[in-house]
JSON list of C-alpha atoms in Angstrom, two decimals:
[
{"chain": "A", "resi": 8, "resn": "UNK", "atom": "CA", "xyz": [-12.18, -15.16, 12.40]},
{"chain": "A", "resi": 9, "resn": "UNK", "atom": "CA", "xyz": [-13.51, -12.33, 10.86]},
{"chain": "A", "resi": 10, "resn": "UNK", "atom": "CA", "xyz": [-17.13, -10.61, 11.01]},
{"chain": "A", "resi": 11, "resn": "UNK", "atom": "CA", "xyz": [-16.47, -9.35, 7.02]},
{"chain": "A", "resi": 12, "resn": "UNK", "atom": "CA", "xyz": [-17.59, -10.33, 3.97]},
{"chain": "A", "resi": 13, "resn": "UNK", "atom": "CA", "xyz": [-15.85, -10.51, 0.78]},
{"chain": "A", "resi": 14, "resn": "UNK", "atom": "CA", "xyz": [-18.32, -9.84, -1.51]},
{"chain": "A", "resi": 15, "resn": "UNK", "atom": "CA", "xyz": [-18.34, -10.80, -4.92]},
{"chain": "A", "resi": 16, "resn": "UNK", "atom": "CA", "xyz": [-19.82, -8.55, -7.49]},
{"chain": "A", "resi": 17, "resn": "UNK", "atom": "CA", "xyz": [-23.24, -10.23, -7.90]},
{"chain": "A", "resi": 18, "resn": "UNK", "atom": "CA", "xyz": [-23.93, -10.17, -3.64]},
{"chain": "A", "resi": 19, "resn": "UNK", "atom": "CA", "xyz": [-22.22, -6.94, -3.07]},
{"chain": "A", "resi": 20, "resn": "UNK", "atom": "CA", "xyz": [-24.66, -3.86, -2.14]},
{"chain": "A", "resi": 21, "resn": "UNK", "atom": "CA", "xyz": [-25.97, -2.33, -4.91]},
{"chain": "A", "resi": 22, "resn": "UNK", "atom": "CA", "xyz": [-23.86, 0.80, -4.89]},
{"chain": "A", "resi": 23, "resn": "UNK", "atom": "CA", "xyz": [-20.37, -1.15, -4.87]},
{"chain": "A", "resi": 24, "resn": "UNK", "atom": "CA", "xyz": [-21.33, -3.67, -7.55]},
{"chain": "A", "resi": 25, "resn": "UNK", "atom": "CA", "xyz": [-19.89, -1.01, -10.21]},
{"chain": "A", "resi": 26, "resn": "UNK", "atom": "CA", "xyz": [-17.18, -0.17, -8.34]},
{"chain": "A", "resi": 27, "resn": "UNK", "atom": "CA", "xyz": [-16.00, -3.78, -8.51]},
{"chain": "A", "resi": 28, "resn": "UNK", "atom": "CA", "xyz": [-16.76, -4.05, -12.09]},
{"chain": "A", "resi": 29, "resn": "UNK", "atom": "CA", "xyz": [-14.29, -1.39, -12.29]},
{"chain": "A", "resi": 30, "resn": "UNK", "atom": "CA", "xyz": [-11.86, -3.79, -10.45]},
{"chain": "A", "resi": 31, "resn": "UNK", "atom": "CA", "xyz": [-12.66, -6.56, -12.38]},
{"chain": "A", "resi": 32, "resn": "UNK", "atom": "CA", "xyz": [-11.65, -4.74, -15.46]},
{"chain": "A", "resi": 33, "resn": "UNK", "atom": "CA", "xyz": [-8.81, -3.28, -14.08]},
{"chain": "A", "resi": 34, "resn": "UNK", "atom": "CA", "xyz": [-7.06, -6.20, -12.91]},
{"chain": "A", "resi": 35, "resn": "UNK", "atom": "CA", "xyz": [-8.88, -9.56, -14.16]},
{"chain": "A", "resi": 36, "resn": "UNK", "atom": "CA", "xyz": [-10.56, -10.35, -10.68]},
{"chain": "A", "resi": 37, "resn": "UNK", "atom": "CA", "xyz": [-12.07, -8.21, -7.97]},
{"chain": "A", "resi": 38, "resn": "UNK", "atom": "CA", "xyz": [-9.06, -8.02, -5.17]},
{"chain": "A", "resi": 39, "resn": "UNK", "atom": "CA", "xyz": [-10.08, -9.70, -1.59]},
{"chain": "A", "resi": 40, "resn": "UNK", "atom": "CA", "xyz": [-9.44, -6.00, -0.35]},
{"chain": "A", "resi": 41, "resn": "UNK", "atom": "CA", "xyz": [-12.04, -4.37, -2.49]},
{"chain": "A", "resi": 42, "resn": "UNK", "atom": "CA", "xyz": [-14.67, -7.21, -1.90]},
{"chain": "A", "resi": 43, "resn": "UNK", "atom": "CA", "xyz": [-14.70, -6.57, 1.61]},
{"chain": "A", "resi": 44, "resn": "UNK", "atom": "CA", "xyz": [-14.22, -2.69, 1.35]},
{"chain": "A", "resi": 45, "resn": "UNK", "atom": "CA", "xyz": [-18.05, -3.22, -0.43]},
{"chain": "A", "resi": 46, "resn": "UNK", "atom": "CA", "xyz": [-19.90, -3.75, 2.81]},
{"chain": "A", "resi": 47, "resn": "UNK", "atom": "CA", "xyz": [-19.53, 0.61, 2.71]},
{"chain": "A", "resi": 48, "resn": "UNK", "atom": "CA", "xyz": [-19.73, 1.71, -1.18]},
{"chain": "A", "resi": 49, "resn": "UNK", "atom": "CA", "xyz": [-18.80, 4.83, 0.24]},
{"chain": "A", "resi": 50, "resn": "UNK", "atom": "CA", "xyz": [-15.50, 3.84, 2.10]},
{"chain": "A", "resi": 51, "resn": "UNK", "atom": "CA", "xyz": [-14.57, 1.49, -1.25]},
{"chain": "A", "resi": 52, "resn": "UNK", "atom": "CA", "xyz": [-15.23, 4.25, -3.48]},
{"chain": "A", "resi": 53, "resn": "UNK", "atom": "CA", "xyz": [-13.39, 7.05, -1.65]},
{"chain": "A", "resi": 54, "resn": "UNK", "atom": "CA", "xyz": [-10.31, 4.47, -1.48]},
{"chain": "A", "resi": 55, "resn": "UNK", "atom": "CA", "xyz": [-10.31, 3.86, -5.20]},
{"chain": "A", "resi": 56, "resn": "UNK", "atom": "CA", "xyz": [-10.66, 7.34, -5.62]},
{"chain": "A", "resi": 57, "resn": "UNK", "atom": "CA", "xyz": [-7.81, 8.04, -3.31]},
{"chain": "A", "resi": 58, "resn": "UNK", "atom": "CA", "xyz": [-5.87, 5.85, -5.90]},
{"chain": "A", "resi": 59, "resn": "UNK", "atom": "CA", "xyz": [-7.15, 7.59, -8.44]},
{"chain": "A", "resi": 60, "resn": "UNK", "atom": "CA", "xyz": [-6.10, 11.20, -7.43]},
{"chain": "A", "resi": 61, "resn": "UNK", "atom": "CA", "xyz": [-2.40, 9.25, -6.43]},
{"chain": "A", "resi": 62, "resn": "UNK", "atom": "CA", "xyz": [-1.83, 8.34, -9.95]},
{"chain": "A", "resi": 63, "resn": "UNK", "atom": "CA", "xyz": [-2.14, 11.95, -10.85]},
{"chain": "A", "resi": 64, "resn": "UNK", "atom": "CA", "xyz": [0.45, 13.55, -8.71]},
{"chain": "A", "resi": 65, "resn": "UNK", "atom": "CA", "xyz": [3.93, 13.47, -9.87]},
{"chain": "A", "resi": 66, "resn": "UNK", "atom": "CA", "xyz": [5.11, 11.01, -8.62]},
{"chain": "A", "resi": 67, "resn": "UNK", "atom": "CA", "xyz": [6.02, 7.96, -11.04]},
{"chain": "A", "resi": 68, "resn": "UNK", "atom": "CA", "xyz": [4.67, 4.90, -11.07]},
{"chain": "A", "resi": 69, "resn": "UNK", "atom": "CA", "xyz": [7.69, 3.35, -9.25]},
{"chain": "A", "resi": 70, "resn": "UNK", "atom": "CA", "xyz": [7.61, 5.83, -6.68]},
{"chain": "A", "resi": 71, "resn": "UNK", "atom": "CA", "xyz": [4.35, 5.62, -6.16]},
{"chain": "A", "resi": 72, "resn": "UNK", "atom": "CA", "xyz": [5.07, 1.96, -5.12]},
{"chain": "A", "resi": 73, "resn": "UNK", "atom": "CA", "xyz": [7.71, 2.83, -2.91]},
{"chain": "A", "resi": 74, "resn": "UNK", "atom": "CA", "xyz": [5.51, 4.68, -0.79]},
{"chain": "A", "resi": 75, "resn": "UNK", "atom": "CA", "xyz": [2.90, 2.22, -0.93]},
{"chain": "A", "resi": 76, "resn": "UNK", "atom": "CA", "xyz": [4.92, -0.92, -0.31]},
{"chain": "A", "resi": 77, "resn": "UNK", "atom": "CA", "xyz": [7.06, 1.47, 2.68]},
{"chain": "A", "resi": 78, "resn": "UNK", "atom": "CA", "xyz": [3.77, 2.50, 4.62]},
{"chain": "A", "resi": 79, "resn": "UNK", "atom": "CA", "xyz": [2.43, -1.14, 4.29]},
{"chain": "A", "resi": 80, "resn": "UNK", "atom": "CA", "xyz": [5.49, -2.84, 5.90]},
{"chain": "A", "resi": 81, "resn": "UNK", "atom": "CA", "xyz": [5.25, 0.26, 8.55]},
{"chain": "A", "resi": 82, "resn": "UNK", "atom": "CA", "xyz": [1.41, -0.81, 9.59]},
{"chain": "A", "resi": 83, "resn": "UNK", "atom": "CA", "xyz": [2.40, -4.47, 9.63]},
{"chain": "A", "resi": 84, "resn": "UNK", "atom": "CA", "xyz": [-0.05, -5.26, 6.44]},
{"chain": "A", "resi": 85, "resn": "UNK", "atom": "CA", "xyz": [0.59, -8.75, 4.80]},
{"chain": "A", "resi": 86, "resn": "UNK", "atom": "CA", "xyz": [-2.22, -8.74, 2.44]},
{"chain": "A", "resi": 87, "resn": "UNK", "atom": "CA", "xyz": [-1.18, -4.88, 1.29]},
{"chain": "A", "resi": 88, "resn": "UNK", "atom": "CA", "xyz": [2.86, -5.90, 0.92]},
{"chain": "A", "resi": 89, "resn": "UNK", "atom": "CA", "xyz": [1.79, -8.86, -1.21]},
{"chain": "A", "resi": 90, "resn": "UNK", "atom": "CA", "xyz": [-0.49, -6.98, -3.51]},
{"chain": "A", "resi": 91, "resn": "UNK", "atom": "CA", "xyz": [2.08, -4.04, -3.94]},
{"chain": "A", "resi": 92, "resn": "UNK", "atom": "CA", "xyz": [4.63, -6.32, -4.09]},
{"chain": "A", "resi": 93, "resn": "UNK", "atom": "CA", "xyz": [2.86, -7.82, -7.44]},
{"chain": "A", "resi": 94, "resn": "UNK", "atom": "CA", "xyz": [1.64, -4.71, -8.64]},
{"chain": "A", "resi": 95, "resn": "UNK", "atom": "CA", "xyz": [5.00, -2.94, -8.86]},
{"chain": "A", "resi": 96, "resn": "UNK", "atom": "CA", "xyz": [6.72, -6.11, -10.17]},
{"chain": "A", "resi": 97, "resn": "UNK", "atom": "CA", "xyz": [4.09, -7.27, -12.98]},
{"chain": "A", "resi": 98, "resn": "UNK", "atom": "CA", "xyz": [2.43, -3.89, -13.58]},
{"chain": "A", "resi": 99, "resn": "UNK", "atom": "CA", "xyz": [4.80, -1.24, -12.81]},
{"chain": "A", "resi": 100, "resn": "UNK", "atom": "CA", "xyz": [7.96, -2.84, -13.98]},
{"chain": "A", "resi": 101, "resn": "UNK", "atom": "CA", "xyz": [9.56, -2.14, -10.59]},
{"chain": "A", "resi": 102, "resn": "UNK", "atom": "CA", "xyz": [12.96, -3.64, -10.54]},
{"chain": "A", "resi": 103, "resn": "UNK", "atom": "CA", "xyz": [12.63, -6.77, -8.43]},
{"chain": "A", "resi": 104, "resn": "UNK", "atom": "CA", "xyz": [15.78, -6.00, -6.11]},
{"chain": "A", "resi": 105, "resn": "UNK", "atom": "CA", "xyz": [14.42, -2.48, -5.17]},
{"chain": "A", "resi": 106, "resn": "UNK", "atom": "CA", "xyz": [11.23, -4.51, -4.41]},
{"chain": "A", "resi": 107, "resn": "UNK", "atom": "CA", "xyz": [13.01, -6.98, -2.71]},
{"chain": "A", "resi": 108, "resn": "UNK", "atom": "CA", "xyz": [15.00, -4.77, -0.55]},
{"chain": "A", "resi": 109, "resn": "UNK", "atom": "CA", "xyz": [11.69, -2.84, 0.35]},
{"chain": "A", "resi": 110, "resn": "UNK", "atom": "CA", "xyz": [10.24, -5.98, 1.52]},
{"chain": "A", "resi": 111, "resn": "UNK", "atom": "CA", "xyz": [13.23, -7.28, 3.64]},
{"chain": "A", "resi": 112, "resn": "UNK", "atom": "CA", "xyz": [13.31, -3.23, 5.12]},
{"chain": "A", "resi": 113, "resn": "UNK", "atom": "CA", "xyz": [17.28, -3.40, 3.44]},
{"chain": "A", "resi": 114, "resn": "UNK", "atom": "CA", "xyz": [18.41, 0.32, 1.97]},
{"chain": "A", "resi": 115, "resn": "UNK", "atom": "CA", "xyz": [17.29, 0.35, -1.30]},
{"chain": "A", "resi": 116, "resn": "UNK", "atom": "CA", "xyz": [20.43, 0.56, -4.28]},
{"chain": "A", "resi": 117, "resn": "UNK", "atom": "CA", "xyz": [19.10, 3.76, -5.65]},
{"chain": "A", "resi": 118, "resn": "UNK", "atom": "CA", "xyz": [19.48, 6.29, -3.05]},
{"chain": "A", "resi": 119, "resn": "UNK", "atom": "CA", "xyz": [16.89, 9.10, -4.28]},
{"chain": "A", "resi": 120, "resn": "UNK", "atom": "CA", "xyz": [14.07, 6.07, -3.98]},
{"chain": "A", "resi": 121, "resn": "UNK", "atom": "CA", "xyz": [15.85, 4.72, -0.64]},
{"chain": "A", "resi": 122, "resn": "UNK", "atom": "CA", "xyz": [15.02, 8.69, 0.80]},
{"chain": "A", "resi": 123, "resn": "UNK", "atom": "CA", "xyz": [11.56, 8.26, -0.55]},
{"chain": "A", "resi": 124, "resn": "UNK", "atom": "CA", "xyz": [11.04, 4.95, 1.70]},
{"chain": "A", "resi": 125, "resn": "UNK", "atom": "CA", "xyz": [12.97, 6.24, 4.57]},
{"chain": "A", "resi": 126, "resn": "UNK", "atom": "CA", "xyz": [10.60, 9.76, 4.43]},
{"chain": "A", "resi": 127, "resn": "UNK", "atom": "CA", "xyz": [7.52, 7.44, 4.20]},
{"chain": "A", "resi": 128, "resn": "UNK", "atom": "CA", "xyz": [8.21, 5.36, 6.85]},
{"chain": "A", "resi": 129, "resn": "UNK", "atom": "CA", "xyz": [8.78, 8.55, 9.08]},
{"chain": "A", "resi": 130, "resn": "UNK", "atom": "CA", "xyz": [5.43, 10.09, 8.02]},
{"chain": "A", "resi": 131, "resn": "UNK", "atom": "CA", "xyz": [3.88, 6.50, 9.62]},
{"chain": "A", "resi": 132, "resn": "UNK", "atom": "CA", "xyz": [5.84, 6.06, 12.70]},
{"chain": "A", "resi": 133, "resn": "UNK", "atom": "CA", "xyz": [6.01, 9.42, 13.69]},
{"chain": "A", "resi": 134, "resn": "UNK", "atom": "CA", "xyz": [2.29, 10.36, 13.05]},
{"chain": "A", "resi": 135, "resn": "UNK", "atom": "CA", "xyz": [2.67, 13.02, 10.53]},
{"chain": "A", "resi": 136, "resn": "UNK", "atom": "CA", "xyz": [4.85, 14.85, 12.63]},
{"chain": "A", "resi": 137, "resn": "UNK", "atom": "CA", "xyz": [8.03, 14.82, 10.60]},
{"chain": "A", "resi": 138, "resn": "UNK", "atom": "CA", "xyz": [10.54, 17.92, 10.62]},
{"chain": "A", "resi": 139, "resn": "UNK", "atom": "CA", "xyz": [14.00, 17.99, 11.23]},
{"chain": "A", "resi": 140, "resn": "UNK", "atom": "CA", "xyz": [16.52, 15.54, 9.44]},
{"chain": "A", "resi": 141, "resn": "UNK", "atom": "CA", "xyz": [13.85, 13.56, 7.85]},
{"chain": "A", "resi": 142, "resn": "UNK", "atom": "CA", "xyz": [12.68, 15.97, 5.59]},
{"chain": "A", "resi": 143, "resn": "UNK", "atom": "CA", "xyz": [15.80, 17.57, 4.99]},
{"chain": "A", "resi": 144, "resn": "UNK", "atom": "CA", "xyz": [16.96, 14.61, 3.78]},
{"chain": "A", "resi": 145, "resn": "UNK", "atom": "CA", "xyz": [13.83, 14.12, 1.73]},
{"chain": "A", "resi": 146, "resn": "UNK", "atom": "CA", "xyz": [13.84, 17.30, 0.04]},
{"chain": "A", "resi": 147, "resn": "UNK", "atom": "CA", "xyz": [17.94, 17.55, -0.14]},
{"chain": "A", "resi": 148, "resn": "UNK", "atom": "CA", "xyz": [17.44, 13.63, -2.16]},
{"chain": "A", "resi": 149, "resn": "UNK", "atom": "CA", "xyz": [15.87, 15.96, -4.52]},
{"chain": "A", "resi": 150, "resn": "UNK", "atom": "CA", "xyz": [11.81, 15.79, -3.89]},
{"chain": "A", "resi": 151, "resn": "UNK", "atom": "CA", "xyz": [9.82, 19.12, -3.57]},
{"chain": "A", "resi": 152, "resn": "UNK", "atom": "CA", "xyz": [7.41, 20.47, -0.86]},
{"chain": "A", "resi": 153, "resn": "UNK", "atom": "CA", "xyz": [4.21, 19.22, -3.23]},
{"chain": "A", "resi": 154, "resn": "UNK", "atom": "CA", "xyz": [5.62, 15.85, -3.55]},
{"chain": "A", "resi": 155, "resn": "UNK", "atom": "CA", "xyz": [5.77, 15.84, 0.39]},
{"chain": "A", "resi": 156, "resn": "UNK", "atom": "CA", "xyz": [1.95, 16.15, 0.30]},
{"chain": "A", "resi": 157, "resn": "UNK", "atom": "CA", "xyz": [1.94, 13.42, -2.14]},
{"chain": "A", "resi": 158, "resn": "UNK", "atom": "CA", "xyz": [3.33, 11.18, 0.45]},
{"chain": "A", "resi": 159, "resn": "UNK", "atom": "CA", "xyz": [1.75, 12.00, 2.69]},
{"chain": "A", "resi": 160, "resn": "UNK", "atom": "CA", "xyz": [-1.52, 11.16, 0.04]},
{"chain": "A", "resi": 161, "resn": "UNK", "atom": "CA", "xyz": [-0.14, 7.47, -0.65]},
{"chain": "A", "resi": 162, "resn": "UNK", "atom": "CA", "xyz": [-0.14, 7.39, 3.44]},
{"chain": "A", "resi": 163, "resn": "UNK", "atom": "CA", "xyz": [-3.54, 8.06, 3.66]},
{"chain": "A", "resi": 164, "resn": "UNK", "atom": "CA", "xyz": [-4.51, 5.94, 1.10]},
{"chain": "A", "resi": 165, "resn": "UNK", "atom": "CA", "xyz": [-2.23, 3.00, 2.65]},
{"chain": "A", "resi": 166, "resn": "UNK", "atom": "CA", "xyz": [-3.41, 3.64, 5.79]},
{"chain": "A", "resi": 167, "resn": "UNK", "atom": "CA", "xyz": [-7.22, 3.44, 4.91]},
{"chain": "A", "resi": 168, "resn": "UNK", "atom": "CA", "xyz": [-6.55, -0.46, 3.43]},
{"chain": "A", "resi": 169, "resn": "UNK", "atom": "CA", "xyz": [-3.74, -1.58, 6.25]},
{"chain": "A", "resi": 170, "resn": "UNK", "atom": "CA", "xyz": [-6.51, -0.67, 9.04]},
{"chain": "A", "resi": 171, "resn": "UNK", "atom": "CA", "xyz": [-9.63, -2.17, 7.28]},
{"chain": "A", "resi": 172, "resn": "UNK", "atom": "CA", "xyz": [-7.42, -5.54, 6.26]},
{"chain": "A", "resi": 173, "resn": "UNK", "atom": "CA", "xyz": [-6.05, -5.55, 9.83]},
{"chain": "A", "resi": 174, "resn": "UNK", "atom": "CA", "xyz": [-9.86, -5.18, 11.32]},
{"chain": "A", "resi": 175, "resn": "UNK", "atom": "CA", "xyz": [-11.55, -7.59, 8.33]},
{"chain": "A", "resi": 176, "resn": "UNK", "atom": "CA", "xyz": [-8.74, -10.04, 8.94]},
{"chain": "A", "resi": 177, "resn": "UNK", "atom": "CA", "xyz": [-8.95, -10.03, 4.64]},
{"chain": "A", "resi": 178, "resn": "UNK", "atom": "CA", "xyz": [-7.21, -13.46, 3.04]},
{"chain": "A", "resi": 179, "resn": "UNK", "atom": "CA", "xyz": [-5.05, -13.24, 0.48]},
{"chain": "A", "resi": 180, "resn": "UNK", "atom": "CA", "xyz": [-5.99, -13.84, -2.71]},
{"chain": "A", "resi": 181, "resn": "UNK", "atom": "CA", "xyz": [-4.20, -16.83, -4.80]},
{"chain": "A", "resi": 182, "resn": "UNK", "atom": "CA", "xyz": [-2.87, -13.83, -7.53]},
{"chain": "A", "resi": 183, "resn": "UNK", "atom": "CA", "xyz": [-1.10, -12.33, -4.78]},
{"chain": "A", "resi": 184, "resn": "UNK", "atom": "CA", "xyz": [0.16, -15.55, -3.17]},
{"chain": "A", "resi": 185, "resn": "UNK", "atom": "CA", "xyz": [3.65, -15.61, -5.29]},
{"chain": "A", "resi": 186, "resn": "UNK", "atom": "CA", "xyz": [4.53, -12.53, -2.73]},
{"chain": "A", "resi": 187, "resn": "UNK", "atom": "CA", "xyz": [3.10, -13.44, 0.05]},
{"chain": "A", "resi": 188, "resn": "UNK", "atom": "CA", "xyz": [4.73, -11.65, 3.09]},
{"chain": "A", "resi": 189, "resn": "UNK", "atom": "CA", "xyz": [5.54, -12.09, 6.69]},
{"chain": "A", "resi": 190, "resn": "UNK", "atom": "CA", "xyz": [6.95, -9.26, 8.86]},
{"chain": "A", "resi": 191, "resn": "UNK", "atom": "CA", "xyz": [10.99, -10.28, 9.55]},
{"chain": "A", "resi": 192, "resn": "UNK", "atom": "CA", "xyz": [11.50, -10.90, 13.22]},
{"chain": "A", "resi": 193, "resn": "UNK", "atom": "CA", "xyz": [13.24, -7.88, 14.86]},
{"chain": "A", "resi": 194, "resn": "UNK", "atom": "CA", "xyz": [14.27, -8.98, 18.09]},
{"chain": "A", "resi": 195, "resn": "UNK", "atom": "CA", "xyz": [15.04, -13.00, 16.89]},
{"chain": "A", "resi": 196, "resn": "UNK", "atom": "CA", "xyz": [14.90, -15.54, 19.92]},
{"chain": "A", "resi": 197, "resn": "UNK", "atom": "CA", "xyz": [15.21, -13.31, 22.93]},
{"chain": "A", "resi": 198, "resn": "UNK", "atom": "CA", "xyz": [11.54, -11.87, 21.92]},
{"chain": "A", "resi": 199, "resn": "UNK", "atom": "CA", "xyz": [9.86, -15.20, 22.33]}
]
């Protein structure tokens, strides 16, 4: 049970009830994420602005899915894999395999984009601290130093939601149900 509200537009705080007119605009309701990010206006508007900046780097649209949808399924974040899931199918025009394949953690058919997941889920489960092969590969897949940053940006950004969904155990709105997501077992039977 959570200790969060989702707050629609009319009982959020003052400060955040713009903010998730913004949202409403944007995508035709105010996300479940967003509603409870209101209870700090401060902490939902440096996350949309963390979006924001995201869609200015140069990484495309796709890509910047990729990294999304990699360092959700790396923090364990149903709500966030759903919601990516959509956006880069619906919005994005993400090819629904590549999505797919993200999802189930399968290699992804184009390789440049597959070294783009791989390097993101490195920058998650190794803290940051990524050197060595990883980023060889990265760069050698034929990204640049700045668009390591960027990762590491859509981390950060990724990371801010996964943790506050995790903590404000956030339910998952009906628009997002159609890709609803459960982590694959990784260990089967002999884990139970």
């Amino acid at each position: 049970m959570s200790q969060f509200n989702i707050y629609s537009i009319p009982k959020a705080p003052l400060a955040a009830q713009s903010l998730l007119e913004g949202a409403q605009q944007n995508y035709g309701f105010v996300p479940n994420l967003l509603g409870g990010l209101a209870e700090s206006p401060t902490v939902l508007q440096a996350y949309l602005n963390l979006g924001a900046i995201l869609d200015k780097t140069s990484l495309t649209p796709v890509e910047r899915q990729v990294v999304l949808l990699s360092a959700s399924i790396e923090n364990h974040c149903a709500y966030c894999v759903a919601a990516h899931s959509i956006i880069a199918k619906h919005m994005v025009k993400a090819d629904a395999a590549m999505v797919n394949a993200l999802r189930e953690q399968q290699p992804l058919p184009d390789k440049k984009l597959d070294a783009l997941a791989t390097f993101t889920r490195a920058v998650v489960k190794q803290r940051g601290m990524v050197v060595g092969k990883a980023l060889d590969s990265f760069i050698a897949a034929g990204y640049s130093r700045a668009q390591v940053l960027e990762v590491v940006l859509g981390v950060t950004m990724k990371t801010l939601s996964n943790y506050a969904n995790h903590i404000m155990h956030t339910p998952l709105d009906a628009q997002f149900q159609a890709e609803a997501w459960e982590e694959p077992a990784q260990c089967g039977k002999q884990c139970a």
